[in-house]
Structure formats: C-alpha cells, structure tokens
Coordinates of C-alpha atoms and ligand atoms in Angstrom, one line a residue:
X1 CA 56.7 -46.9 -23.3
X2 CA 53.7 -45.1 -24.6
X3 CA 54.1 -41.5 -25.3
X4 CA 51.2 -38.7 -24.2
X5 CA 50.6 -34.8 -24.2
X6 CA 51.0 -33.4 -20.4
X7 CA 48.0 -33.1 -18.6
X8 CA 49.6 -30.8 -16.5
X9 CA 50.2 -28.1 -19.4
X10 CA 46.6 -28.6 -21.3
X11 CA 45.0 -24.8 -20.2
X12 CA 42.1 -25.3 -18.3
X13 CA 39.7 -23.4 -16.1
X14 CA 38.8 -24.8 -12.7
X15 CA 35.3 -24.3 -11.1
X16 CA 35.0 -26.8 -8.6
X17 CA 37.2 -26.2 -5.7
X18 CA 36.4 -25.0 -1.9
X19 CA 38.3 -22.3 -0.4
X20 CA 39.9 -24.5 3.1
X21 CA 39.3 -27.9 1.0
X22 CA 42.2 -26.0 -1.6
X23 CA 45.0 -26.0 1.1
X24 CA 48.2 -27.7 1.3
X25 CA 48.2 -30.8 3.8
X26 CA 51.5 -29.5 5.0
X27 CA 50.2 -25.9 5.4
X28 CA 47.4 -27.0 7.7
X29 CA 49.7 -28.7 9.7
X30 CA 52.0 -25.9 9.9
X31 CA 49.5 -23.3 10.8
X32 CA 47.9 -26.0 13.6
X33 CA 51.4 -26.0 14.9
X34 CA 51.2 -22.1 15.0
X35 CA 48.0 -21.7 16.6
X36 CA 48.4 -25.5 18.7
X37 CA 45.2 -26.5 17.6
X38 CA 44.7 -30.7 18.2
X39 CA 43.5 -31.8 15.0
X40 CA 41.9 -35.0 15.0
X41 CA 43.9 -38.4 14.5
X42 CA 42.2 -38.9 11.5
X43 CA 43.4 -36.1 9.6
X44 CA 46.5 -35.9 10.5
X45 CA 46.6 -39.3 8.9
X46 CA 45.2 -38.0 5.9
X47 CA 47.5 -35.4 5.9
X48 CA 50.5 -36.8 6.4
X49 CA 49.7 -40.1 4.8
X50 CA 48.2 -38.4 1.5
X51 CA 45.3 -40.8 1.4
X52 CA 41.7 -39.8 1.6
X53 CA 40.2 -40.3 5.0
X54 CA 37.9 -43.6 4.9
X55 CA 34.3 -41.6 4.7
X56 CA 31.5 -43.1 3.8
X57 CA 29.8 -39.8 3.3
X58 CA 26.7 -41.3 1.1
X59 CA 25.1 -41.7 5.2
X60 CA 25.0 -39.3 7.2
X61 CA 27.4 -40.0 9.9
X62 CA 30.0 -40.2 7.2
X63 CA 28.7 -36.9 6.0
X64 CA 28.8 -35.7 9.5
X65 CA 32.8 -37.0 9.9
X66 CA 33.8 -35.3 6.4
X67 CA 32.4 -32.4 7.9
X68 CA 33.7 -32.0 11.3
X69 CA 37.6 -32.8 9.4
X70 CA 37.1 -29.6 7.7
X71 CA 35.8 -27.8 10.5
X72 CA 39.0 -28.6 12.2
X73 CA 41.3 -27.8 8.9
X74 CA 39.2 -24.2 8.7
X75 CA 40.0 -24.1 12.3
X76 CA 43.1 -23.3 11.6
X77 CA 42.9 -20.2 9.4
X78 CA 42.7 -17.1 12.0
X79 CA 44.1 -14.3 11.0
X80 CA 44.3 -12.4 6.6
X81 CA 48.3 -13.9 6.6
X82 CA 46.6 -17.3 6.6
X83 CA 43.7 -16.4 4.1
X84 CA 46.3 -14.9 1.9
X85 CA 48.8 -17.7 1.6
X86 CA 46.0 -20.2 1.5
X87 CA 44.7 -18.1 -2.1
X88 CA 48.4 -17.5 -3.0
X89 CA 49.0 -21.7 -2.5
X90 CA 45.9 -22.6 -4.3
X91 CA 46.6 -20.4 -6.7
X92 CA 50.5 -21.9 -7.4
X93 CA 49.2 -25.3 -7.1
X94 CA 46.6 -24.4 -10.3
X95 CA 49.2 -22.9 -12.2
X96 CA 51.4 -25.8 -11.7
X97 CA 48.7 -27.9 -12.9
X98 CA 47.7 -25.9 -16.5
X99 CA 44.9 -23.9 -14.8
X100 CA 44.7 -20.5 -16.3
X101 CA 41.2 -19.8 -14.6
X102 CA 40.3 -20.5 -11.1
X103 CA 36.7 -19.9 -9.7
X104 CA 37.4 -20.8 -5.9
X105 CA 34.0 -21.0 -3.6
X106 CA 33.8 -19.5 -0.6
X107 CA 31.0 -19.5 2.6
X108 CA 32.9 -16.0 4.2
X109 CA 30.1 -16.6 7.3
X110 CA 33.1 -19.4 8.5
X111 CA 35.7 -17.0 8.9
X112 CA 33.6 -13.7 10.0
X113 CA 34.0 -14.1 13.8
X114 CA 37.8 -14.2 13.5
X115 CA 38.2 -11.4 10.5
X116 CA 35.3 -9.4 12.4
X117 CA 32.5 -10.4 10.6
X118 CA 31.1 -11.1 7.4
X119 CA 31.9 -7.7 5.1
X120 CA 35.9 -7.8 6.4
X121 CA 36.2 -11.6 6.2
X122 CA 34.8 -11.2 2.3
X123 CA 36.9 -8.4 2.2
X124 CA 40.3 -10.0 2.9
X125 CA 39.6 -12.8 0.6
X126 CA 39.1 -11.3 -2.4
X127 CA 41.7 -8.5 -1.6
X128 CA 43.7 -11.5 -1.4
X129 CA 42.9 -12.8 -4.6
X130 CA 43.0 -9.4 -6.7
X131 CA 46.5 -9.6 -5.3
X132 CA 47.5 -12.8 -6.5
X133 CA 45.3 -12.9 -9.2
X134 CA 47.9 -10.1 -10.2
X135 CA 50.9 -11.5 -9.0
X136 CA 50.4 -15.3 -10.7
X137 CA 48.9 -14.3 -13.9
X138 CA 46.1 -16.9 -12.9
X139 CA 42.9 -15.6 -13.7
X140 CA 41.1 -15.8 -10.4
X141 CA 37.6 -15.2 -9.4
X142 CA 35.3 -15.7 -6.5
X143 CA 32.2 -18.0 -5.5
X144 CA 30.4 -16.9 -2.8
X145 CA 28.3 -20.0 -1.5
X146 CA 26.0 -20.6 1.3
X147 CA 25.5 -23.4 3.5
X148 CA 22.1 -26.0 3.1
X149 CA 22.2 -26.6 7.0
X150 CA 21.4 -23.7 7.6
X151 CA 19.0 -20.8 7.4
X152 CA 17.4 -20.2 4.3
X153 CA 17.8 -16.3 5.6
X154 CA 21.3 -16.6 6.0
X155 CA 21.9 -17.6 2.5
X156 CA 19.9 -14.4 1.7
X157 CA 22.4 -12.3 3.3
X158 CA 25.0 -14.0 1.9
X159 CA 23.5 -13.7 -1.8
X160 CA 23.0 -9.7 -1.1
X161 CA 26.5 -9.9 0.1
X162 CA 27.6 -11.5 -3.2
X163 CA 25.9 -9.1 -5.7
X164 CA 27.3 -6.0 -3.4
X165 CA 30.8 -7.2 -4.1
X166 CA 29.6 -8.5 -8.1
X167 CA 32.7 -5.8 -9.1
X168 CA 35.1 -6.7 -7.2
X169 CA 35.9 -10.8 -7.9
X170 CA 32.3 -12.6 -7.0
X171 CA 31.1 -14.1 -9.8
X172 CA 28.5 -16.7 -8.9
X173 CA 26.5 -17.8 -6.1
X174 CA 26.4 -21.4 -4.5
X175 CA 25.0 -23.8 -2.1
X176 CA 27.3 -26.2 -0.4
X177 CA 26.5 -29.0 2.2
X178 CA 24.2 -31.7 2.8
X179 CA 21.7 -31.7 -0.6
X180 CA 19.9 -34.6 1.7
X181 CA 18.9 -31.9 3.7
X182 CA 16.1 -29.2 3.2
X183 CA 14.3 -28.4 -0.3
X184 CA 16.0 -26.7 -2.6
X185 CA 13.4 -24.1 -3.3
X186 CA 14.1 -23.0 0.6
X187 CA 17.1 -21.1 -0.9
X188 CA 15.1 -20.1 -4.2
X189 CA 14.8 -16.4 -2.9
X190 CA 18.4 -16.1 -2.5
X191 CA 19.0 -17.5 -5.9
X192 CA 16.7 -14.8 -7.7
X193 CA 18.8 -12.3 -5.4
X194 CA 22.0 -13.4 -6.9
X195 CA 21.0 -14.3 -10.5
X196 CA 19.2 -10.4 -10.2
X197 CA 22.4 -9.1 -9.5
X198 CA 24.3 -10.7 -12.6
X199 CA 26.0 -13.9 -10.7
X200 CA 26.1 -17.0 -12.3
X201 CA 24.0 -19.6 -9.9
X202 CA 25.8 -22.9 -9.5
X203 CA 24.3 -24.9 -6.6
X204 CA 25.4 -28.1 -5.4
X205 CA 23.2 -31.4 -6.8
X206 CA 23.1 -34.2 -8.1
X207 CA 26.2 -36.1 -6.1
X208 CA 24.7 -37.0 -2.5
X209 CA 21.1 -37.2 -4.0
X210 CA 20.0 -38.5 -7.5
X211 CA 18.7 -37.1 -10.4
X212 CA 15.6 -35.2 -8.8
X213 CA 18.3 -32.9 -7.2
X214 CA 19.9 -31.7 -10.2
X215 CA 16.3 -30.9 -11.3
X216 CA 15.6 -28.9 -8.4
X217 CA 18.6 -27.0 -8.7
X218 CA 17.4 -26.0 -12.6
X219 CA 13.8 -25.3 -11.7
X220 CA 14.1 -23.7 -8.2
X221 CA 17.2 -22.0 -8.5
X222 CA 17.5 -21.0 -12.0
X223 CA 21.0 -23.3 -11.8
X224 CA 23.3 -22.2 -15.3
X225 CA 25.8 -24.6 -13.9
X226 CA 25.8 -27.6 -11.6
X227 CA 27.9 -28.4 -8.7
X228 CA 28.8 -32.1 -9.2
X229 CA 25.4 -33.4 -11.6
X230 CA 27.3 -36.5 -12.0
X231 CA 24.0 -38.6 -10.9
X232 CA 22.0 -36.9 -13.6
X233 CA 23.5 -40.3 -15.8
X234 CA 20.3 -41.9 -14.0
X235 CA 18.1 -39.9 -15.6
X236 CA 18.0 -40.2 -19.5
X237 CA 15.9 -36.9 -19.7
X238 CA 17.8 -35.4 -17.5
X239 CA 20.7 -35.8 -19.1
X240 CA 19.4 -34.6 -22.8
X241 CA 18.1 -31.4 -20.8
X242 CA 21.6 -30.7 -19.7
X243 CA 22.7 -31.0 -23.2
X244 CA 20.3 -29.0 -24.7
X245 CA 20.4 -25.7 -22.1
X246 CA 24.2 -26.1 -22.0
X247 CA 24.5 -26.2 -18.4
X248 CA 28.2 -27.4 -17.1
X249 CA 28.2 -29.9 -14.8
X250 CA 31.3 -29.6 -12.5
X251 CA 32.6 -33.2 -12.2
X252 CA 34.8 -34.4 -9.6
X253 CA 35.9 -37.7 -10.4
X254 CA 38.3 -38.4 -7.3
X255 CA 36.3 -36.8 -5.0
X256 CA 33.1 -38.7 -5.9
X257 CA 35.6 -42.0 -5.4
X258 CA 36.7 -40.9 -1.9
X259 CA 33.3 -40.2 -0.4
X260 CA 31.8 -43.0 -2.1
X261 CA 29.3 -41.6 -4.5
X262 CA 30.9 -44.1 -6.0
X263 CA 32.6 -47.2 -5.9
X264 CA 35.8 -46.9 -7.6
X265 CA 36.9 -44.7 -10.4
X266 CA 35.7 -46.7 -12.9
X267 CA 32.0 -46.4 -11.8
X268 CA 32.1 -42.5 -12.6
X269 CA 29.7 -41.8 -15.2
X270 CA 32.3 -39.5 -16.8
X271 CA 31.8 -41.2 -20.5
X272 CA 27.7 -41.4 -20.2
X273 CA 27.7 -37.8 -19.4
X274 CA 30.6 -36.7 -22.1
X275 CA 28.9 -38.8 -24.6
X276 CA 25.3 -37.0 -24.0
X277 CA 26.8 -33.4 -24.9
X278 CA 26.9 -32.0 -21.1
X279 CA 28.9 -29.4 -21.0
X280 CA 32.0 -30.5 -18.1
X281 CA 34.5 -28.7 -16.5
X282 CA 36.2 -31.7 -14.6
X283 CA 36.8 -29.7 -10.7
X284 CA 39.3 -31.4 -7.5
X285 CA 36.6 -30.0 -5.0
X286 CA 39.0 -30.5 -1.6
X287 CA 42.3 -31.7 -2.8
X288 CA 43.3 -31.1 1.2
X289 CA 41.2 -33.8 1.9
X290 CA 41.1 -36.0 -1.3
X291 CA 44.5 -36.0 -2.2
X292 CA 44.6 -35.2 -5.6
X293 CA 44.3 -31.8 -7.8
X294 CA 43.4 -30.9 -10.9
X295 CA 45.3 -32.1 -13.9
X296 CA 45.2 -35.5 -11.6
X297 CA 41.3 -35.4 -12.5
X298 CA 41.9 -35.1 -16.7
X299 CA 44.9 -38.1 -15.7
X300 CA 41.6 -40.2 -14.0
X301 CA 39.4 -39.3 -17.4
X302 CA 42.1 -40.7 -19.7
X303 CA 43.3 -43.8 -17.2
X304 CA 40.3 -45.0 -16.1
X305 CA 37.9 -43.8 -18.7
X306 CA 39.6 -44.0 -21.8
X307 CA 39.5 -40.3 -22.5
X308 CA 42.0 -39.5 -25.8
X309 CA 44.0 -36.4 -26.2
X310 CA 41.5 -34.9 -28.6
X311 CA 38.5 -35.6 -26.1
X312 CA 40.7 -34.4 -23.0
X313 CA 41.2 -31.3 -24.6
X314 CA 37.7 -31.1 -25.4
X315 CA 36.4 -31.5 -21.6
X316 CA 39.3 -28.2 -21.3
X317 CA 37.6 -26.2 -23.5
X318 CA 34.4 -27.0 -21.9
X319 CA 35.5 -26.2 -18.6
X320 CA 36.7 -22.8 -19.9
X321 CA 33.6 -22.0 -22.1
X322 CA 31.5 -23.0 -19.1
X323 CA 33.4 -20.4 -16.7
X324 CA 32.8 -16.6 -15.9
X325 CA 36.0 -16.1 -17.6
X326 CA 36.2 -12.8 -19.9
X327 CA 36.1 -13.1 -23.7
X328 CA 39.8 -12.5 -24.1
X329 CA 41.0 -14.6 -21.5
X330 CA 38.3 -17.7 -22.8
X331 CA 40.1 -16.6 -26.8
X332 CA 43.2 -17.4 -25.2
X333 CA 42.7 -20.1 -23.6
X334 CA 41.1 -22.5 -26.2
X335 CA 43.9 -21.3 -28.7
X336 CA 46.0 -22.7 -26.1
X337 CA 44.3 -26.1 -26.4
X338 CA 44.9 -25.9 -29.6
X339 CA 48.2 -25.6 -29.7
X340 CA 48.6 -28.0 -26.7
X341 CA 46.5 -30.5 -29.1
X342 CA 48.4 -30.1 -32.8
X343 CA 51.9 -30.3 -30.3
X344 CA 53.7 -33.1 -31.5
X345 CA 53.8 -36.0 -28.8
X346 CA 57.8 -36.0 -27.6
Ligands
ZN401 ZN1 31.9 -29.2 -3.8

C-alpha cells in the first residue's frame, strides 16, 4: 500500500464556501424537525443519502432546482441559536479538515425578516463568528455577497453595509447567483463602494458562463479574486492575465462535478489552470449540498489530477497567500506547510 502525507492536516485557508451551503446534512434535518418544516423529497435524499442531488444546473431549470433546495435548507435557520451553531459547525468541520483560515460568504438580506432585518441579521452572524473565531482558534472572517437576481440597488446597500462593518469580520464583497443573468457592470457601483471601503472584491464568474465572465468581473468590478474562474482555461489570454495580476481563482472541483460544469472530475481544468501560474485556493462551496468538504477537494487534485505532495502543498499556500488573512497568521501558516511537506511519509 502506497504511503501519503494527510490531506486533512496540510494548513490551508478556505475562501469558497456559502454560509447555509456550509451546514451539516444532519443539522438541517434536525432543525426542520424543530421548526416542522417539509423539505422537499429531493433533499432529504441528498441528505440522508450523502450524494449530490441530480442537477443539471448548466440550464436554467437545473439552476432554478439547485436554488429552491437551498431556499428550503435556509428555511430552516430562524432564530441566532441556529446561526450560531451553523458558524460553530462549519467552523469544526474546517478545523477537522486542516483549515486554519475560513472566509465564509454570506447574503444577510436572506435571514433579515426573521433576525429583524438586515443590520441585526449581520449582526448575529459575525457576533457569532468573533465568538467562535475565539473559541476554535480558526481564523474566521466574513464575505458579505449580494445576489445577481436581484436589484442592482440592493447589492448597493448590501456593499455600504459591508464596508460599515469592514472592523468587525467583513472582509470582501461578492456576487452570488445566476452569472447568466444580468451584466456584470449592473453591480459595478457597488463594487467601487466596497473596494472604496478596503474589502477585497471577489465576484462570482467564470463557472456557469465562459471566459468573457471572468473578464467582466476584472474590468467591471475591479475583481482581486475570482469566485470559481475555472472556465478561464478556454481562454489562453485569459488565463496569462490571471497569472500575471495574481488574482486567485477559488476552485471547486466537486462542486463543478455535481452541477455539471463539468462532466466528471477528470474534466476539471485544475492542471491547465495550476500549470499557467493562477493563483488557486481550491474552496467546497456547499458541502450541504455537494457532499464533500475541503481537504476532500486537495484528495480530488491528487486522485484525479495527479497533484503531488509538493504541488498540493503549493495550491495551500496559495490559498492562504490569496486570503485576507493577517501577516502573522499567513507566516504561520506557510511554515506549517512546510513542516507538513519535509514530514517524513509514515
Ligand atoms: Zn459559490
């Protein structure tokens, strides 16, 4: 039997997951007991089963279903307790896999009717993960990200939002959803707004649309990393531009696999992209949904794309040198690597 390093205990920072999309499939079930809410047949299957949903979410019905599953999951979140032991669980579950960084995204606007509004519902959330930022010694930070379907305005609010709380765990501003939908520049306003106020910007693109996406996101919203990018291995150019700026593309191999941005794992243009000099920090984007977490995505890199030890703790330190993390805590975590890398293999 072949002998390899852990992925599990190589540090790493994490920059690509969504705040419901982080939870436990047993804890939504638990809490939709609690509240009796009917979840739909599908996931529960998911849930129980451990296996991705069948979504074709390249069209947009299968978008649509992928949505209206979380919907239902975020349903169940109602009052701080749950909001609290959902950051304190995705928090455990990091740690557990070799995280020492976690940069969770959230769109607050989905919990504000039930927290009483938008400034509380922030509120709780990154009161929550001060507190178990504190109690884990997981580094954790906030994304605040708005929502492409809808208003342009809102996501201005939401970026204002985001600076005002820049202090206090928000690091970075996103755009989540449909890239399909909508230009871009429509949300360049609240881009300037957040980049203005010191937040990193690190929009969606380049995983539902092609290469011209990714673009967008660097021209009209001044993008210093990329939500997914992984299509940007279309675009030769594209790619070398990437490179060259050092912007971090935040790959999610088994996610792109379940929603069929991709075939199978194999299809991932994890090497192309690694093998151009973009920067990656390899994300699990909605474990809840997608059944797998993070050191499950460096396992994919070395299974199915041939990733050594050396390179897999290369992609760590990029993941780390492409977070909002604070000098110190990026020092100790690439001497980490290190060590995890000159370990000798049991
Ligand atoms: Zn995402």
């Amino acid at each position: 039997m072949e002998h390899v390093r852990d992925v599990s205990e190589l540090p790493k920072a994490h920059l690509h997951l969504h705040f419901t999309g982080s939870m436990r499939p047993t804890t939504v079930l638990e809490l939709a007991d609690k509240y009796g809410v009917r979840l739909p047949d599908a996931l529960t299957e998911a849930l129980t089963s451990g296996e991705p949903p069948k979504l074709r979410a390249t069209d947009e019905r299968g978008w649509f279903r992928f949505q209206r599953l979380y919907d239902a999951a975020r349903s169940c979140l109602r009052e701080p307790e749950d909001i609290q032991r959902l950051v304190r669980e995705a928090a455990e579950e990091d740690v557990r896999d070799g995280s020492g960084w976690l940069e969770i995204q959230v769109d607050p606007t989905s919990y504000a009717p039930r927290l009483g509004g938008l400034i509380p519902a922030l509120e709780v959330i990154l009161d929550a993960v001060e507190t178990t930022s504190r109690e884990t010694g997981l580094g954790m930070r906030v994304l605040v990200a708005a929502n492409r379907m809808k208003h342009p305005l809102d996501a201005r609010t939401l970026a204002r939002l985001a600076v005002r709380y820049a202090d206090q765990g928000v690091v970075g501003f996103g755009l989540s959803n449909d890239e399909r939908r909508g230009m871009a520049r429509d949300f360049d306003r609240a881009f300037a707004i957040a980049q203005e106020g010191g937040l990193l910007s690190a929009p969606h693109g380049g995983e539902l649309a092609g290469p011209s996406s990714v673009r967008d996101c660097l021209d009209d919203l001044y993008a210093t990393r990329i939500g997914h990018g992984v299509r940007a291995a279309e675009d030769p150019r594209l790619l070398k531009r990437l490179a060259d700026r050092g912007i971090t593309c935040e790959v999610c191999p088994a996610s792109n696999v379940a929603l069929g941005v991709y075939e199978k794992h194999e299809d991932v243009p994890l090497r192309t992209l690694f093998e151009a000099g973009v920067p990656l920090a390899l994300g699990a984007d909605d474990p809840l949904l997608f059944g797998s977490r993070l050191a499950a995505q460096y396992e994919i890199a070395r299974r199915y794309h041939g990733f050594s030890d050396r390179e897999l703790a290369e992609l760590a330190r990029q993941s780390v040198r492409g977070s909002a993390a604070p000098e110190d805590m990026k020092t100790k975590l690439l001497s980490g690597i290190d060590d995890w890398l000159s370990a000798p293999v049991a």
